[in-house]
Coordinates of C-alpha atoms in Angstrom, one line a residue:
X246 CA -243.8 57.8 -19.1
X247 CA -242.7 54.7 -17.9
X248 CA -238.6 53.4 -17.9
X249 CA -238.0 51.1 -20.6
X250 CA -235.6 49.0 -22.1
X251 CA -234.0 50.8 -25.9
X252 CA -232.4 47.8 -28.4
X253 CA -231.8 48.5 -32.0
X254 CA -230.9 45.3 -33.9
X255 CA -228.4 45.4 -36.5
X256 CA -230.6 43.0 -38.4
X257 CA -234.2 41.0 -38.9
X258 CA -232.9 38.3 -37.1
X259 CA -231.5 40.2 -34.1
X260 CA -234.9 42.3 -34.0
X261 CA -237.2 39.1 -33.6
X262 CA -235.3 37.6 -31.1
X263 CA -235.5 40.5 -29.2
X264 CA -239.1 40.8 -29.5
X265 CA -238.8 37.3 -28.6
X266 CA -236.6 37.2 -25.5
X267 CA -236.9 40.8 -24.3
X268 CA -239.7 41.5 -21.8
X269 CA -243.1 43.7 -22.8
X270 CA -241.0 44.6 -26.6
X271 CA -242.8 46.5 -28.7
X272 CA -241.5 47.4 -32.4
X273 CA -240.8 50.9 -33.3
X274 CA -241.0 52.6 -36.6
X275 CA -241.9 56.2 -36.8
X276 CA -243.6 56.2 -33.2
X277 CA -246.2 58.6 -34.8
X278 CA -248.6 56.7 -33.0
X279 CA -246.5 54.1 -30.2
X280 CA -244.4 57.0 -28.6
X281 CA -248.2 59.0 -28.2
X282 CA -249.4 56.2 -26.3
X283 CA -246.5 55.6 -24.2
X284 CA -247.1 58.9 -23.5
X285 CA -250.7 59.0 -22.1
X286 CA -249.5 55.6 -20.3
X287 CA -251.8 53.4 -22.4
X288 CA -248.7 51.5 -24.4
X289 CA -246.4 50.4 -21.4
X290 CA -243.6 48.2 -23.3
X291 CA -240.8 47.1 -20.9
X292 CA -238.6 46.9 -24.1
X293 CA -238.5 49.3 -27.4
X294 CA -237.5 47.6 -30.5
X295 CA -236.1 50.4 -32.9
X296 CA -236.6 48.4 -36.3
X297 CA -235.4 51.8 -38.4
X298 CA -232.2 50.2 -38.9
X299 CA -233.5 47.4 -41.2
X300 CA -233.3 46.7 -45.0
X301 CA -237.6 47.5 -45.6
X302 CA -237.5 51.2 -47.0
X303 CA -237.7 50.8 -50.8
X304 CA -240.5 50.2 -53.2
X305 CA -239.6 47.9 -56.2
X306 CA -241.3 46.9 -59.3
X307 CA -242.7 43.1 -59.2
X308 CA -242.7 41.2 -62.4
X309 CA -246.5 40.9 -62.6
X310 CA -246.6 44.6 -62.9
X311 CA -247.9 44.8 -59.4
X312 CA -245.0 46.6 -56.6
X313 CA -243.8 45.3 -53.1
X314 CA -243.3 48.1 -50.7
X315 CA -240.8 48.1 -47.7
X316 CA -242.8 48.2 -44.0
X317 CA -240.3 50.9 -43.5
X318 CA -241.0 53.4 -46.5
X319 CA -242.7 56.5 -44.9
X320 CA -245.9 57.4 -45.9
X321 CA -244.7 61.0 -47.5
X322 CA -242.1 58.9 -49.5
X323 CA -244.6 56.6 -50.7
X324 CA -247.0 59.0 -51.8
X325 CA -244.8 60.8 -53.9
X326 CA -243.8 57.5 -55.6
X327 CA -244.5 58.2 -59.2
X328 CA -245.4 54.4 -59.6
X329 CA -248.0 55.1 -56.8
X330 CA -249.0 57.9 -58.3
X331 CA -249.7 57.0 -62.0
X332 CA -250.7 53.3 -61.0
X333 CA -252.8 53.5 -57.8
X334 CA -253.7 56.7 -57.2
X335 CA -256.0 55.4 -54.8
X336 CA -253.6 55.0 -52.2
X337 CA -251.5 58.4 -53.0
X338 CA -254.5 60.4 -52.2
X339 CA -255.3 58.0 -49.2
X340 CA -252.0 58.5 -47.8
X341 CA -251.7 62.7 -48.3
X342 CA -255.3 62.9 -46.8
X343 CA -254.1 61.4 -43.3
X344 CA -252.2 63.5 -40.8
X345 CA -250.1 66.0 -41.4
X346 CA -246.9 66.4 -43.4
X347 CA -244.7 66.4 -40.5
X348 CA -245.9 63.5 -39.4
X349 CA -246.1 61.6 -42.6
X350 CA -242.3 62.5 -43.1
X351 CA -242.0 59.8 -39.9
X352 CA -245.0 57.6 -40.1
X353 CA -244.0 54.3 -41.9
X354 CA -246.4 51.6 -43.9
X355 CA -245.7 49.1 -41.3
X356 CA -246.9 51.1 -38.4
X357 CA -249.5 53.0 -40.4
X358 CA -251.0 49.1 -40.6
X359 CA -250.7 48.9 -37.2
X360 CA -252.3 52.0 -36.0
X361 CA -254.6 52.0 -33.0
X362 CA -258.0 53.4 -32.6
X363 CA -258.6 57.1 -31.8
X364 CA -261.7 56.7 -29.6
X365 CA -262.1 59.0 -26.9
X366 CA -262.4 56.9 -24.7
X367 CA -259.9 54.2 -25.3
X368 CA -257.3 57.6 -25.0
X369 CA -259.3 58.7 -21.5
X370 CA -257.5 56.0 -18.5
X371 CA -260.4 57.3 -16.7
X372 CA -263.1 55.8 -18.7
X373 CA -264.0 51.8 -19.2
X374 CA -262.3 50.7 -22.4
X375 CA -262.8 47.0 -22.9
X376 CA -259.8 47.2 -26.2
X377 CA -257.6 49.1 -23.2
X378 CA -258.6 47.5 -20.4
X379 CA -260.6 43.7 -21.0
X380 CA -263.7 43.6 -19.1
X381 CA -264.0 47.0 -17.9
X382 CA -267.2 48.1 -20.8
X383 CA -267.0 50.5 -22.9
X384 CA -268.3 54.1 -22.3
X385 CA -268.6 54.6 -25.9
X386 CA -271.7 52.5 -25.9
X387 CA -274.0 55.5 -24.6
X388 CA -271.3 58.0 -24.6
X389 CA -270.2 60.4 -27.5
X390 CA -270.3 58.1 -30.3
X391 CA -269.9 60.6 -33.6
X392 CA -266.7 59.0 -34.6
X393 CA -268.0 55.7 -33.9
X394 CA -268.1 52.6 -36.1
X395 CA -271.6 51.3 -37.3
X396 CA -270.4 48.5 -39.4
X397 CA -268.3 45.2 -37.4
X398 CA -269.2 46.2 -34.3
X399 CA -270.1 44.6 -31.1
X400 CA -271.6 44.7 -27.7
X401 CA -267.8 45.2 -26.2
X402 CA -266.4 48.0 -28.5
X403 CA -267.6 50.3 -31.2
X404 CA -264.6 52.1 -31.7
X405 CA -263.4 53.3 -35.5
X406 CA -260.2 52.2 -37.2
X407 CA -258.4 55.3 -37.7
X408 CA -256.3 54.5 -41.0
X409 CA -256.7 56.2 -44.4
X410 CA -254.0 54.2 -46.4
X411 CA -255.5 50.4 -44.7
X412 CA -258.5 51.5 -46.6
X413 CA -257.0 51.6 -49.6
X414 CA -254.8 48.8 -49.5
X415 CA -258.0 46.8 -48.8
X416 CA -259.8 48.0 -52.1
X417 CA -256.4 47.0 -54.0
X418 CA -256.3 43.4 -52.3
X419 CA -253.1 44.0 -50.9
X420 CA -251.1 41.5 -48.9
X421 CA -248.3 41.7 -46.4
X422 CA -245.8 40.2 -45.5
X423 CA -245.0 39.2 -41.7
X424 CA -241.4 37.5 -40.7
X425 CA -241.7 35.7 -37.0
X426 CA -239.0 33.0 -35.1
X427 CA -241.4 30.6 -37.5
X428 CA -240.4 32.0 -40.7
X429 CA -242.2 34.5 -43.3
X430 CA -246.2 34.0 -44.3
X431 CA -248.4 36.1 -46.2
X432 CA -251.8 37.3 -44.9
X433 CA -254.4 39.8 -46.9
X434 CA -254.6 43.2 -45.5
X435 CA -258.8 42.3 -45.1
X436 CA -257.4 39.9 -43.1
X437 CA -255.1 41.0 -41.0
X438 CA -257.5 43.3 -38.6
X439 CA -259.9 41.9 -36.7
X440 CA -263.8 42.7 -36.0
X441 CA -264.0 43.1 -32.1
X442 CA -266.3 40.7 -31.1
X443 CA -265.7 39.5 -27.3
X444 CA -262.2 40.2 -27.4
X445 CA -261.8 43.8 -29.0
X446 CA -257.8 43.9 -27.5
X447 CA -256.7 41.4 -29.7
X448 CA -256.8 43.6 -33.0
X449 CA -255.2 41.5 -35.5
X450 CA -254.1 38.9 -37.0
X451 CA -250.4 38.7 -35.8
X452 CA -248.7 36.5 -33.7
X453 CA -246.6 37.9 -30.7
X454 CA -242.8 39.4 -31.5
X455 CA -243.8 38.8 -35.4
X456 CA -242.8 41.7 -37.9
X457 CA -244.2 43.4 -40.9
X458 CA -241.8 43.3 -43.8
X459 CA -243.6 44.3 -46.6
X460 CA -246.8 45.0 -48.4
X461 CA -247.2 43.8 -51.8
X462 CA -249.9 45.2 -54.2
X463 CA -251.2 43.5 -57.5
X464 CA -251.5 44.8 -60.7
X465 CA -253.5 48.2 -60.7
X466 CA -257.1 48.5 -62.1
X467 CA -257.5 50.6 -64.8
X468 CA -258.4 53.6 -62.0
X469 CA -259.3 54.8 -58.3
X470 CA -260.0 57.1 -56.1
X471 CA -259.9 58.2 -52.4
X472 CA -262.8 60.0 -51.1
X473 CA -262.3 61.2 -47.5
X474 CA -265.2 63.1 -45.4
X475 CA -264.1 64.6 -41.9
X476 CA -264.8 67.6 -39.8
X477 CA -262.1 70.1 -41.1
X478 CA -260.0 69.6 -44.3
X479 CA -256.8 68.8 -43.0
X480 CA -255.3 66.7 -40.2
X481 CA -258.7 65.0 -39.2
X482 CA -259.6 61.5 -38.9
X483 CA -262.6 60.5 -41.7
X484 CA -265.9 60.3 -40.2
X485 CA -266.5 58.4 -43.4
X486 CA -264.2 57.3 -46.5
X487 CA -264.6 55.7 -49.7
X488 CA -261.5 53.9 -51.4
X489 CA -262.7 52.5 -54.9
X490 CA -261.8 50.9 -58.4
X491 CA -264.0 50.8 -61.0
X492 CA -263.8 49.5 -64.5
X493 CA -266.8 50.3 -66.7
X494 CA -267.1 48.5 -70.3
X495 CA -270.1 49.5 -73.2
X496 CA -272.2 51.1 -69.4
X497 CA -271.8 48.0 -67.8
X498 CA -269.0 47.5 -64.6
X499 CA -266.5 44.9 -64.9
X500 CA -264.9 45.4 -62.1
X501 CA -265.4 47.0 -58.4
X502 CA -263.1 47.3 -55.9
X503 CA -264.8 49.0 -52.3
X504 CA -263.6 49.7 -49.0
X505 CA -264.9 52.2 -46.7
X506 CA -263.0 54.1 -43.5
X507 CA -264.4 56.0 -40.9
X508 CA -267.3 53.3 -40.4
X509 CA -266.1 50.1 -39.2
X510 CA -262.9 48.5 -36.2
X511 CA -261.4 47.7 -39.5
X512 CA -261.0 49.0 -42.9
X513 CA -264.2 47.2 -44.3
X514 CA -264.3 45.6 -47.7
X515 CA -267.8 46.0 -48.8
X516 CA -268.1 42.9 -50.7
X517 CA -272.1 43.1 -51.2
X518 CA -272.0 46.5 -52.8
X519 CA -269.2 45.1 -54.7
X520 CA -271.3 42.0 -55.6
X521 CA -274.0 43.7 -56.8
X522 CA -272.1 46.1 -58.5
X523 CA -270.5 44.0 -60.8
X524 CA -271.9 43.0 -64.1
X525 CA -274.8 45.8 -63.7
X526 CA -275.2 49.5 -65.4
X527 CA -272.7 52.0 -64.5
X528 CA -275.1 54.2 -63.7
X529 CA -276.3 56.3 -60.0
X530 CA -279.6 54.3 -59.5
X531 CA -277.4 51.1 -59.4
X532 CA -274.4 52.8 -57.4
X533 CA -277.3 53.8 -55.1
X534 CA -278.8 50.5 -54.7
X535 CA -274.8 48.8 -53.9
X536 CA -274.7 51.0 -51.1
X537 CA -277.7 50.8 -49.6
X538 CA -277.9 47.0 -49.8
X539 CA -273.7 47.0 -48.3
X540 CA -274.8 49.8 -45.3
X541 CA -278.4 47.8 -44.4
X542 CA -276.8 46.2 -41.2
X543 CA -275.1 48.8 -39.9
X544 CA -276.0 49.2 -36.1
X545 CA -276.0 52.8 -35.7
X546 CA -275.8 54.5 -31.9
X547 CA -278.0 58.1 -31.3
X548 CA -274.3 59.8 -32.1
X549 CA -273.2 58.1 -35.0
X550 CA -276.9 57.7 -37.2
X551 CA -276.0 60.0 -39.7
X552 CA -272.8 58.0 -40.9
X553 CA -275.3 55.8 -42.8
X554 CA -276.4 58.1 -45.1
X555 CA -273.0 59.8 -45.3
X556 CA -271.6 56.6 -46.1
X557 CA -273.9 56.1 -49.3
X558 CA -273.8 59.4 -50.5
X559 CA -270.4 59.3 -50.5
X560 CA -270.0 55.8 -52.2
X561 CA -272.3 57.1 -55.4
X562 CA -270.5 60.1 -55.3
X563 CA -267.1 58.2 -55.8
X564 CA -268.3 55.7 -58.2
X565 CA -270.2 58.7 -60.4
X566 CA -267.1 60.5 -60.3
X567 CA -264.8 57.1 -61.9
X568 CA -267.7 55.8 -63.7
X569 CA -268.1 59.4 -66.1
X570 CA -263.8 59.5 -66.0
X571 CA -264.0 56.9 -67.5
X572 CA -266.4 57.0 -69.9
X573 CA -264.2 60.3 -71.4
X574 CA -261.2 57.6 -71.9

């Protein structure tokens, strides 16, 4: 690991002009995922700005019914929420199926969000990473690509966002909150990763030295759920997941809410499923169809092929399992 620079600002104000003054900063929360790459010498900030100190670690009721939760709550905390729990138990089980305890004791919303890709080979110095190093290719491509995305991808980077609670923030339309030198603006979690295109380093939406504050959710649908598919039940990254609302009225749906992990650079809002979902017969036929019609562009490498059919079953699996909850209400 490299020498760096340690500040810890006694306030917001303090902590974005250091991240705008200081050389190479970087914010630190948890460091569940920064301190790992600093490690393996793929992060290399000059400067380390510990933002623990800061005012973000509650979760408060909003008056629309919806809650606004600190960038600095950890996941554990969050989790265990019995607001979270009764209201969107999408993201409680999202949150308890990543990583392990220990590290979701340290791991904070506001770094969870920020998160970088587990590829193989963006972790490997000694293979071409174009979202590690620009230009270089990306070995991926005709490498081992189980874990890879098949959804969003491009000819420059294939490689999986790793999150489980981004996933489900983007089902509950979810918006955070960022706090720059500029002042404070709002941007949807969809929103706020990017697809990698010709530029797969620049992986979201934020502006140099700006901070996550918050994350604010809306009022909850009437009920979700978190499906999660990986290689071993615990402490494993999804090779496909399934974050989902539904609302089902005399066997027809009202509402969907769909996002999917484990197939895409970002948590992917599958808005065509969702389309098609809406307004039709709560039934597995149409579940089947959504999915079908939402995974028909995936772009799928020799490694990754079966993540299509994964995917779907694991969308109608989801959806049957809401869709006959709530037909018992």
């Amino acid at each position: 690991m490299k020498p760096f620079a340690y500040v810890k600002p006694a306030d917001v104000e303090a902590a974005l002009h250091a991240a705008a003054t200081e050389p190479g900063a970087k914010f630190l929360g948890g460091g569940t995922n920064l301190v790992d790459l600093m490690r393996e010498g793929i992060e290399q900030p000059q400067t380390v700005v510990d933002v623990t100190g800061l005012p973000f670690d509650t979760v408060e009721d909003l008056p629309d019914g919806g809650l606004r939760i600190g960038a600095l709550v950890r996941n554990s905390a969050l989790a265990a929420d019995p607001r979270v729990r009764d209201r969107y138990p999408v993201l409680s089980q999202a949150l308890l199926s990543g990583a392990s305890g220990q590290l979701r004791n340290m791991a904070t919303v506001g770094g969870n969000l920020l998160q970088r890709t587990r590829c193989l080979y963006f972790y490997d110095t000694t293979s071409a990473c174009n979202k590690r190093e620009p230009g270089s290719g990306c070995d991926a491509l005709d490498g081992f690509n189980r874990s890879c995305a098949i959804l969003g991808v491009s000819d420059s980077c294939i490689a999986t966002h790793p999150s489980d609670m981004c996933v489900a923030l983007a089902a509950l339309d979810a918006v955070v909150e960022v706090r720059g030198t500029g002042g404070t603006r709002r941007v949807p979690v969809t929103d706020l990763h990017r697809l990698p295109g010709d530029t797969p380093e620049i992986e979201t939406d934020l502006a140099p030295g700006e901070l996550i504050t918050a994350v604010e959710l809306p009022p909850a649908p009437a009920d979700s759920r978190y499906r999660k598919v990986r290689d071993r039940a615990s402490y494993a990254f999804a090779l496909v997941s399934v974050a989902a609302a539904l609302e089902v009225s005399d066997g027809t749906v009202t509402l969907a809410r769909l996002a999917l992990g484990g197939i895409a650079p970002k948590p992917w809002r599958a808005r065509e499923a969702e389309r098609l979902l809406t307004g039709g017969p709560a039934d597995e036929a149409a579940f089947r169809r959504a999915a079908e019609a939402e995974l028909a562009a995936a772009s799928v490498r020799d490694g990754n092929a079966f993540k299509t059919s994964l995917a779907t079953a694991t969308i109608v699996a989801t959806l049957r399992e809401l869709s006959q909850e709530g037909a018992v209400r």
